[in-house]
GROMACS .gro file of C-alpha atoms in nm:
model
  397
    1MET     CA    1  -0.800   0.459   2.014
    2VAL     CA    2  -0.583   0.434   2.327
    3PRO     CA    3  -0.785   0.685   2.532
    4ALA     CA    4  -0.507   0.804   2.764
    5LEU     CA    5  -0.264   0.861   2.476
    6ARG     CA    6  -0.530   1.030   2.263
    7THR     CA    7  -0.622   1.271   2.542
    8TYR     CA    8  -0.256   1.350   2.616
    9TYR     CA    9  -0.172   1.401   2.249
   10ASN     CA   10  -0.468   1.632   2.184
   11GLU     CA   11  -0.388   1.839   2.493
   12GLN     CA   12  -0.020   1.877   2.398
   13PHE     CA   13  -0.084   1.947   2.028
   14THR     CA   14  -0.007   2.291   1.886
   15THR     CA   15  -0.013   2.416   1.526
   16GLY     CA   16   0.347   2.524   1.580
   17LYS     CA   17   0.455   2.167   1.654
   18TYR     CA   18   0.263   2.045   1.350
   19GLN     CA   19   0.428   2.299   1.120
   20ALA     CA   20   0.770   2.209   1.259
   21PHE     CA   21   0.688   1.842   1.196
   22LEU     CA   22   0.599   1.915   0.831
   23GLU     CA   23   0.911   2.128   0.789
   24SER     CA   24   1.125   1.841   0.920
   25LEU     CA   25   0.977   1.604   0.662
   26ALA     CA   26   1.066   1.853   0.389
   27HIS     CA   27   1.411   1.921   0.533
   28GLU     CA   28   1.510   1.552   0.530
   29THR     CA   29   1.388   1.485   0.177
   30GLY     CA   30   1.434   1.820   0.005
   31GLU     CA   31   1.062   1.865  -0.056
   32GLY     CA   32   0.741   1.851   0.146
   33PRO     CA   33   0.479   1.581   0.086
   34ALA     CA   34   0.253   1.639  -0.216
   35PHE     CA   35  -0.035   1.489  -0.017
   36ARG     CA   36  -0.193   1.591   0.310
   37VAL     CA   37  -0.024   1.453   0.620
   38ALA     CA   38  -0.251   1.429   0.923
   39GLU     CA   39  -0.198   1.624   1.240
   40THR     CA   40  -0.190   1.302   1.439
   41PRO     CA   41  -0.073   0.943   1.433
   42VAL     CA   42  -0.310   0.660   1.527
   43PHE     CA   43  -0.266   0.490   1.864
   44VAL     CA   44  -0.370   0.126   1.834
   45PRO     CA   45  -0.462  -0.070   2.150
   46ALA     CA   46  -0.308  -0.412   2.205
   47ALA     CA   47  -0.636  -0.600   2.158
   48LEU     CA   48  -0.688  -0.449   1.813
   49THR     CA   49  -0.323  -0.508   1.721
   50SER     CA   50  -0.370  -0.877   1.798
   51LYS     CA   51  -0.677  -0.895   1.572
   52LEU     CA   52  -0.496  -0.713   1.291
   53ILE     CA   53  -0.208  -0.959   1.301
   54GLN     CA   54  -0.446  -1.256   1.314
   55ALA     CA   55  -0.637  -1.124   1.013
   56CYS     CA   56  -0.314  -1.072   0.818
   57GLU     CA   57  -0.183  -1.418   0.892
   58GLU     CA   58  -0.513  -1.574   0.780
   59ILE     CA   59  -0.473  -1.390   0.449
   60VAL     CA   60  -0.110  -1.502   0.420
   61GLU     CA   61  -0.227  -1.863   0.456
   62VAL     CA   62  -0.446  -1.817   0.146
   63ILE     CA   63  -0.147  -1.685  -0.050
   64LEU     CA   64   0.060  -1.983   0.067
   65ARG     CA   65  -0.190  -2.233  -0.077
   66PRO     CA   66  -0.014  -2.457  -0.333
   67ASP     CA   67  -0.292  -2.384  -0.584
   68PHE     CA   68  -0.282  -2.007  -0.534
   69LYS     CA   69  -0.133  -1.932  -0.875
   70ALA     CA   70  -0.395  -2.149  -1.045
   71LEU     CA   71  -0.672  -1.973  -0.851
   72THR     CA   72  -0.547  -1.629  -0.954
   73GLU     CA   73  -0.441  -1.697  -1.313
   74ASP     CA   74  -0.736  -1.497  -1.447
   75ALA     CA   75  -0.642  -1.203  -1.226
   76ILE     CA   76  -0.377  -1.088  -1.474
   77PRO     CA   77  -0.520  -0.923  -1.786
   78PRO     CA   78  -0.369  -1.111  -2.081
   79SER     CA   79  -0.243  -0.789  -2.237
   80LEU     CA   80  -0.060  -0.699  -1.913
   81LYS     CA   81   0.108  -1.031  -1.834
   82VAL     CA   82   0.483  -0.987  -1.792
   83ALA     CA   83   0.737  -1.264  -1.855
   84GLY     CA   84   0.964  -1.403  -1.585
   85GLU     CA   85   0.726  -1.418  -1.288
   86ASN     CA   86   0.883  -1.545  -0.966
   87GLU     CA   87   0.731  -1.764  -0.695
   88HIS     CA   88   0.605  -1.498  -0.454
   89PRO     CA   89   0.575  -1.120  -0.422
   90HIS     CA   90   0.849  -0.930  -0.244
   91PHE     CA   91   0.592  -0.696  -0.090
   92LEU     CA   92   0.246  -0.745   0.055
   93ILE     CA   93   0.023  -0.469   0.188
   94ILE     CA   94  -0.315  -0.529   0.351
   95ASP     CA   95  -0.568  -0.252   0.425
   96PHE     CA   96  -0.823  -0.271   0.705
   97ALA     CA   97  -1.100  -0.043   0.818
   98VAL     CA   98  -1.126   0.004   1.193
   99CYS     CA   99  -1.479  -0.093   1.293
  100ARG     CA  100  -1.677  -0.154   1.610
  101GLN     CA  101  -1.834  -0.493   1.676
  102GLU     CA  102  -2.180  -0.539   1.830
  103ASN     CA  103  -2.015  -0.598   2.167
  104GLY     CA  104  -1.844  -0.260   2.139
  105GLU     CA  105  -1.495  -0.396   2.078
  106LEU     CA  106  -1.280  -0.261   1.797
  107ALA     CA  107  -1.205  -0.498   1.510
  108PRO     CA  108  -1.048  -0.476   1.164
  109GLN     CA  109  -1.236  -0.540   0.841
  110LEU     CA  110  -1.043  -0.611   0.524
  111ILE     CA  111  -1.076  -0.345   0.255
  112GLU     CA  112  -0.809  -0.425   0.000
  113LEU     CA  113  -0.468  -0.586  -0.048
  114GLN     CA  114  -0.183  -0.567  -0.298
  115GLY     CA  115   0.132  -0.753  -0.393
  116PHE     CA  116   0.301  -0.420  -0.452
  117PRO     CA  117   0.516  -0.179  -0.250
  118THR     CA  118   0.376   0.121  -0.070
  119LEU     CA  119   0.559   0.409   0.102
  120PHE     CA  120   0.810   0.182   0.274
  121ALA     CA  121   1.077   0.449   0.314
  122PHE     CA  122   0.859   0.752   0.387
  123GLN     CA  123   0.659   0.576   0.660
  124GLU     CA  124   0.974   0.531   0.867
  125LEU     CA  125   1.053   0.901   0.829
  126MET     CA  126   0.699   1.006   0.918
  127ALA     CA  127   0.685   0.788   1.229
  128ARG     CA  128   1.026   0.907   1.346
  129GLN     CA  129   0.929   1.272   1.304
  130TYR     CA  130   0.598   1.222   1.486
  131ARG     CA  131   0.795   1.072   1.771
  132GLU     CA  132   1.046   1.356   1.778
  133HIS     CA  133   0.796   1.644   1.757
  134PHE     CA  134   0.512   1.510   1.971
  135ALA     CA  135   0.685   1.313   2.247
  136ILE     CA  136   0.535   0.973   2.157
  137PRO     CA  137   0.596   0.747   2.459
  138PRO     CA  138   0.809   0.428   2.437
  139THR     CA  139   0.507   0.215   2.531
  140VAL     CA  140   0.397   0.220   2.164
  141ASP     CA  141   0.591   0.130   1.850
  142ASN     CA  142   0.550   0.175   1.475
  143PHE     CA  143   0.760  -0.133   1.390
  144PHE     CA  144   0.693  -0.505   1.422
  145ASN     CA  145   0.919  -0.804   1.495
  146GLN     CA  146   1.164  -0.610   1.712
  147LEU     CA  147   1.277  -0.389   1.425
  148ASN     CA  148   1.411  -0.036   1.455
  149SER     CA  149   1.502   0.221   1.191
  150ASP     CA  150   1.847   0.075   1.126
  151SER     CA  151   1.744  -0.291   1.107
  152TYR     CA  152   1.438  -0.197   0.903
  153PHE     CA  153   1.645  -0.026   0.633
  154ASN     CA  154   1.896  -0.310   0.643
  155LEU     CA  155   1.611  -0.547   0.551
  156LEU     CA  156   1.493  -0.317   0.271
  157ARG     CA  157   1.850  -0.284   0.144
  158GLU     CA  158   1.894  -0.661   0.139
  159LEU     CA  159   1.559  -0.710  -0.035
  160ILE     CA  160   1.579  -0.432  -0.294
  161ILE     CA  161   1.952  -0.409  -0.367
  162GLY     CA  162   2.071  -0.755  -0.262
  163PRO     CA  163   2.419  -0.845  -0.389
  164TYR     CA  164   2.436  -0.563  -0.644
  165ASP     CA  165   2.592  -0.220  -0.648
  166PRO     CA  166   2.318   0.040  -0.581
  167LYS     CA  167   2.395   0.203  -0.917
  168GLU     CA  168   2.283  -0.125  -1.084
  169VAL     CA  169   1.939  -0.097  -0.916
  170ILE     CA  170   1.675   0.161  -1.004
  171LEU     CA  171   1.334   0.267  -0.876
  172LEU     CA  172   1.107   0.241  -1.182
  173GLU     CA  173   0.802   0.464  -1.226
  174VAL     CA  174   0.621   0.678  -1.483
  175LYS     CA  175   0.736   1.039  -1.440
  176PRO     CA  176   0.855   0.984  -1.081
  177ASP     CA  177   0.907   1.356  -1.020
  178ALA     CA  178   0.538   1.420  -1.099
  179GLN     CA  179   0.396   1.152  -0.868
  180LYS     CA  180   0.226   1.252  -0.543
  181THR     CA  181   0.433   0.984  -0.370
  182ARG     CA  182   0.765   1.125  -0.495
  183ILE     CA  183   0.877   1.211  -0.142
  184ASP     CA  184   0.902   0.837  -0.083
  185PHE     CA  185   1.117   0.798  -0.396
  186TYR     CA  186   1.354   1.072  -0.283
  187TYR     CA  187   1.386   0.928   0.068
  188THR     CA  188   1.437   0.579  -0.076
  189GLN     CA  189   1.721   0.722  -0.285
  190GLN     CA  190   1.875   0.883   0.023
  191GLN     CA  191   1.857   0.565   0.230
  192LEU     CA  192   1.941   0.303  -0.034
  193GLY     CA  193   2.133   0.495  -0.299
  194ILE     CA  194   1.909   0.390  -0.590
  195THR     CA  195   1.791   0.639  -0.851
  196PRO     CA  196   1.426   0.698  -0.947
  197VAL     CA  197   1.406   0.646  -1.322
  198CYS     CA  198   1.118   0.716  -1.559
  199VAL     CA  199   1.024   0.428  -1.786
  200THR     CA  200   1.084   0.662  -2.083
  201GLU     CA  201   1.450   0.690  -1.981
  202LEU     CA  202   1.521   0.318  -2.011
  203ILE     CA  203   1.755   0.212  -2.288
  204GLN     CA  204   1.684  -0.135  -2.426
  205GLU     CA  205   1.941  -0.344  -2.609
  206GLY     CA  206   1.796  -0.690  -2.669
  207ALA     CA  207   1.709  -0.836  -2.330
  208LYS     CA  208   1.924  -0.588  -2.138
  209LEU     CA  209   1.816  -0.253  -1.994
  210TYR     CA  210   2.033   0.050  -1.924
  211TYR     CA  211   1.989   0.404  -1.795
  212LEU     CA  212   2.206   0.713  -1.795
  213ARG     CA  213   2.366   0.776  -1.457
  214ASN     CA  214   2.554   1.106  -1.455
  215GLY     CA  215   2.570   1.076  -1.833
  216GLU     CA  216   2.716   0.724  -1.829
  217LYS     CA  217   2.518   0.431  -1.972
  218THR     CA  218   2.471   0.192  -1.679
  219LEU     CA  219   2.344  -0.168  -1.686
  220ILE     CA  220   2.032  -0.233  -1.475
  221LYS     CA  221   2.033  -0.561  -1.284
  222ARG     CA  222   1.733  -0.499  -1.059
  223MET     CA  223   1.427  -0.276  -1.076
  224TYR     CA  224   1.240  -0.174  -0.763
  225ASN     CA  225   0.908  -0.161  -0.941
  226ARG     CA  226   0.665   0.119  -0.859
  227LEU     CA  227   0.516   0.106  -1.207
  228ILE     CA  228   0.146   0.013  -1.246
  229PHE     CA  229   0.112  -0.127  -1.594
  230ASP     CA  230  -0.249  -0.034  -1.669
  231ASP     CA  231  -0.160   0.323  -1.569
  232LEU     CA  232   0.139   0.304  -1.805
  233LEU     CA  233  -0.081   0.195  -2.095
  234ARG     CA  234  -0.327   0.478  -2.028
  235GLN     CA  235  -0.043   0.726  -2.073
  236LYS     CA  236   0.140   0.541  -2.350
  237GLU     CA  237   0.047   0.776  -2.634
  238SER     CA  238   0.179   1.079  -2.450
  239LEU     CA  239   0.500   0.903  -2.344
  240GLY     CA  240   0.633   0.813  -2.688
  241ALA     CA  241   0.852   0.511  -2.761
  242LEU     CA  242   0.890   0.270  -2.468
  243PRO     CA  243   1.094  -0.046  -2.411
  244ASP     CA  244   0.913  -0.379  -2.434
  245LEU     CA  245   0.881  -0.465  -2.065
  246PHE     CA  246   0.648  -0.758  -2.136
  247GLN     CA  247   0.915  -0.977  -2.294
  248HIS     CA  248   1.171  -1.179  -2.102
  249LEU     CA  249   1.439  -0.937  -1.984
  250ASP     CA  250   1.777  -0.997  -1.826
  251VAL     CA  251   1.675  -0.804  -1.515
  252GLU     CA  252   1.522  -0.885  -1.175
  253TRP     CA  253   1.188  -0.733  -1.076
  254ILE     CA  254   1.139  -0.635  -0.712
  255THR     CA  255   0.850  -0.714  -0.710
  256HIS     CA  256   0.735  -0.874  -1.034
  257PRO     CA  257   0.444  -0.682  -1.196
  258ASN     CA  258   0.213  -0.986  -1.217
  259TRP     CA  259   0.178  -0.990  -0.837
  260PHE     CA  260   0.003  -0.653  -0.848
  261TYR     CA  261  -0.291  -0.837  -1.007
  262ARG     CA  262  -0.273  -1.172  -0.829
  263ILE     CA  263  -0.280  -1.014  -0.484
  264SER     CA  264  -0.549  -0.755  -0.526
  265LYS     CA  265  -0.926  -0.717  -0.507
  266TYR     CA  266  -0.932  -1.035  -0.716
  267MET     CA  267  -0.839  -1.225  -0.399
  268LEU     CA  268  -1.120  -1.094  -0.181
  269PRO     CA  269  -1.376  -1.369  -0.262
  270LEU     CA  270  -1.111  -1.631  -0.176
  271ILE     CA  271  -1.067  -1.505   0.181
  272HIS     CA  272  -1.291  -1.645   0.454
  273SER     CA  273  -1.231  -1.477   0.788
  274GLU     CA  274  -1.431  -1.299   1.053
  275PHE     CA  275  -1.219  -0.996   0.961
  276ALA     CA  276  -1.300  -1.007   0.588
  277PRO     CA  277  -1.642  -0.893   0.461
  278LYS     CA  278  -1.811  -1.137   0.225
  279SER     CA  279  -1.726  -1.076  -0.140
  280TRP     CA  280  -1.835  -1.230  -0.468
  281TYR     CA  281  -1.723  -1.203  -0.830
  282LEU     CA  282  -2.017  -1.025  -0.985
  283HIS     CA  283  -2.057  -1.276  -1.269
  284LYS     CA  284  -2.070  -1.562  -1.015
  285LEU     CA  285  -2.313  -1.393  -0.776
  286PRO     CA  286  -2.590  -1.650  -0.708
  287VAL     CA  287  -2.856  -1.386  -0.644
  288ILE     CA  288  -2.853  -1.006  -0.627
  289PRO     CA  289  -2.912  -0.902  -0.264
  290ALA     CA  290  -3.230  -0.710  -0.193
  291ASP     CA  291  -3.040  -0.479   0.046
  292LEU     CA  292  -2.789  -0.341  -0.202
  293GLU     CA  293  -2.740  -0.035   0.018
  294HIS     CA  294  -2.525  -0.263   0.237
  295TYR     CA  295  -2.280  -0.343  -0.045
  296VAL     CA  296  -2.012  -0.175  -0.257
  297LEU     CA  297  -1.915  -0.248  -0.618
  298LYS     CA  298  -1.544  -0.254  -0.694
  299PRO     CA  299  -1.374  -0.289  -1.033
  300LEU     CA  300  -1.103  -0.552  -1.022
  301PHE     CA  301  -0.858  -0.363  -1.239
  302SER     CA  302  -0.827  -0.021  -1.082
  303TYR     CA  303  -0.632   0.138  -0.800
  304ALA     CA  304  -0.650   0.427  -0.551
  305GLY     CA  305  -1.027   0.385  -0.517
  306GLN     CA  306  -1.102   0.465  -0.880
  307GLY     CA  307  -1.436   0.338  -1.007
  308VAL     CA  308  -1.567   0.218  -0.670
  309ILE     CA  309  -1.945   0.256  -0.635
  310ILE     CA  310  -2.035   0.306  -0.269
  311ASP     CA  311  -2.413   0.351  -0.286
  312VAL     CA  312  -2.505   0.059  -0.511
  313THR     CA  313  -2.836   0.037  -0.698
  314GLN     CA  314  -2.985  -0.224  -0.927
  315ALA     CA  315  -2.926   0.018  -1.215
  316ASP     CA  316  -2.553   0.023  -1.135
  317ILE     CA  317  -2.538  -0.355  -1.166
  318ASP     CA  318  -2.750  -0.355  -1.483
  319ASN     CA  319  -2.516  -0.100  -1.644
  320ILE     CA  320  -2.204  -0.312  -1.595
  321LYS     CA  321  -2.113  -0.475  -1.926
  322ASP     CA  322  -1.819  -0.679  -1.796
  323PRO     CA  323  -1.936  -0.836  -1.466
  324GLU     CA  324  -1.636  -1.072  -1.469
  325ASN     CA  325  -1.423  -0.766  -1.392
  326TRP     CA  326  -1.617  -0.658  -1.083
  327ILE     CA  327  -1.679  -0.776  -0.729
  328LEU     CA  328  -1.966  -0.707  -0.494
  329GLN     CA  329  -1.850  -0.671  -0.135
  330HIS     CA  330  -2.047  -0.633   0.185
  331LYS     CA  331  -2.013  -0.274   0.299
  332VAL     CA  332  -1.790  -0.203   0.593
  333GLN     CA  333  -1.905   0.046   0.856
  334TYR     CA  334  -1.609   0.254   0.969
  335ALA     CA  335  -1.619   0.356   1.332
  336PRO     CA  336  -1.545   0.719   1.428
  337VAL     CA  337  -1.277   0.609   1.673
  338ILE     CA  338  -1.025   0.893   1.650
  339TYR     CA  339  -1.130   1.191   1.858
  340THR     CA  340  -0.984   1.514   1.725
  341PRO     CA  341  -1.035   1.881   1.817
  342SER     CA  342  -1.232   1.926   1.491
  343GLY     CA  343  -1.458   1.624   1.534
  344PRO     CA  344  -1.434   1.244   1.524
  345ALA     CA  345  -1.258   1.067   1.237
  346HIS     CA  346  -1.230   0.714   1.109
  347CYS     CA  347  -0.927   0.540   0.968
  348GLU     CA  348  -0.776   0.261   0.767
  349ILE     CA  349  -0.466   0.075   0.876
  350ARG     CA  350  -0.227  -0.071   0.622
  351MET     CA  351  -0.010  -0.357   0.741
  352MET     CA  352   0.316  -0.373   0.548
  353TYR     CA  353   0.505  -0.697   0.477
  354ILE     CA  354   0.827  -0.782   0.296
  355TRP     CA  355   0.905  -1.127   0.159
  356GLN     CA  356   1.269  -1.218   0.116
  357ASP     CA  357   1.368  -1.475  -0.144
  358GLY     CA  358   1.410  -1.810   0.030
  359SER     CA  359   1.179  -1.716   0.320
  360PRO     CA  360   0.884  -1.951   0.379
  361ARG     CA  361   0.646  -1.661   0.446
  362PRO     CA  362   0.638  -1.279   0.445
  363LEU     CA  363   0.748  -1.073   0.745
  364LEU     CA  364   0.535  -0.796   0.898
  365VAL     CA  365   0.756  -0.488   0.932
  366HIS     CA  366   0.569  -0.156   0.935
  367ASN     CA  367   0.240   0.022   0.880
  368LEU     CA  368   0.056   0.312   0.723
  369ALA     CA  369  -0.266   0.485   0.827
  370ARG     CA  370  -0.516   0.706   0.649
  371ILE     CA  371  -0.752   0.925   0.847
  372SER     CA  372  -1.075   1.065   0.706
  373LYS     CA  373  -1.400   1.237   0.798
  374GLY     CA  374  -1.575   1.163   0.467
  375LYS     CA  375  -1.700   0.862   0.273
  376MET     CA  376  -1.373   0.812   0.085
  377ILE     CA  377  -1.056   0.738   0.277
  378GLY     CA  378  -0.777   0.825   0.030
  379VAL     CA  379  -0.548   1.117   0.110
  380SER     CA  380  -0.669   1.297  -0.203
  381ASN     CA  381  -1.014   1.325  -0.045
  382ASN     CA  382  -1.136   1.553   0.235
  383ASN     CA  383  -0.869   1.813   0.167
  384GLN     CA  384  -1.088   2.079   0.327
  385ASP     CA  385  -1.084   1.901   0.664
  386THR     CA  386  -0.823   1.911   0.937
  387TRP     CA  387  -0.682   1.617   1.132
  388VAL     CA  388  -0.716   1.398   0.822
  389GLY     CA  389  -0.473   1.256   0.565
  390GLY     CA  390  -0.178   1.021   0.555
  391SER     CA  391  -0.048   0.904   0.889
  392CYS     CA  392   0.105   0.607   1.069
  393CYS     CA  393   0.019   0.391   1.367
  394PHE     CA  394   0.187   0.341   1.699
  395PHE     CA  395   0.087   0.004   1.841
  396GLU     CA  396   0.046  -0.053   2.213
  397GLN     CA  397   0.305  -0.301   2.341
   0.00000   0.00000   0.00000
């Protein structure tokens, strides 16, 4: 999207450099990514960067509303509500499509958002390896707010570990070694010293939780939560006996599971911005639009694009038995703004925030990008294409 950098990058690219880049990712973590990593980063021009930050801060203002919890109380399924919720999420991620306005300028359009962590560790590694293997110039940066790799991990360490010994903090997930994002877990462990632990390995004694660390029963004081509770319940029968994570526990959640639902697609109809497509709760829709081809249907309680209906018809709406659990959103037209040797691609940009306890608002720290040449953006799609997949952005300074 920065023409001079795109041209230079494409001209300098070789498959040998790309393979060396992938090998470096695997060398640092002990295993290569289980998802496709794109051949290129995304170069974001300053004007688009400014719009992205403006859009994010407008969304943050909605979250800061004093009545936000009341507005989002119905976002949490009653069966998935966890005790001990804190006052704000420790993580906030906001996804935007890169689009082109009528005047030809690039602009973001909100796709989704979550009060849940993403690949906070791996994205630093990916950006650093792009820079090392492809001579990314110093005029662009992957960080925000004057951060660098050291200060970035210092912030994550303070947020996730805090005053505790790293052995008293775990990364919680279902079968972490089987997750496609496991490379992030391994790199988090390297950088912060915390162990990925499967929920089945937790030992519960009253309100306290323990895990076995090198065979020794160890008290857990904090859990860096990567566990999605509706996913956990879907697998419950195959997992066997589990601790009761819904009760009040003598442990700190980073971040608390309820924020996954509060800050989610449920929020979309509450956001009014030129960078957010109009959205309605389906059961509150005043009238069904005649031009349904310009809308998408999204289930509120799903993740990773599951259940999204892109080409909406009246029959799709008629077949929905629980309209209170769906939203109708004006369709976003991605622009093919990334020019690659195998054809143009479009992308989503994820802006990544952390929110320290005691801070008045979250802090923008890093980013993630996903590049695609198909209708669906996720890195599990378009696996037959090249120059697509997970990536990161370098923002023009």
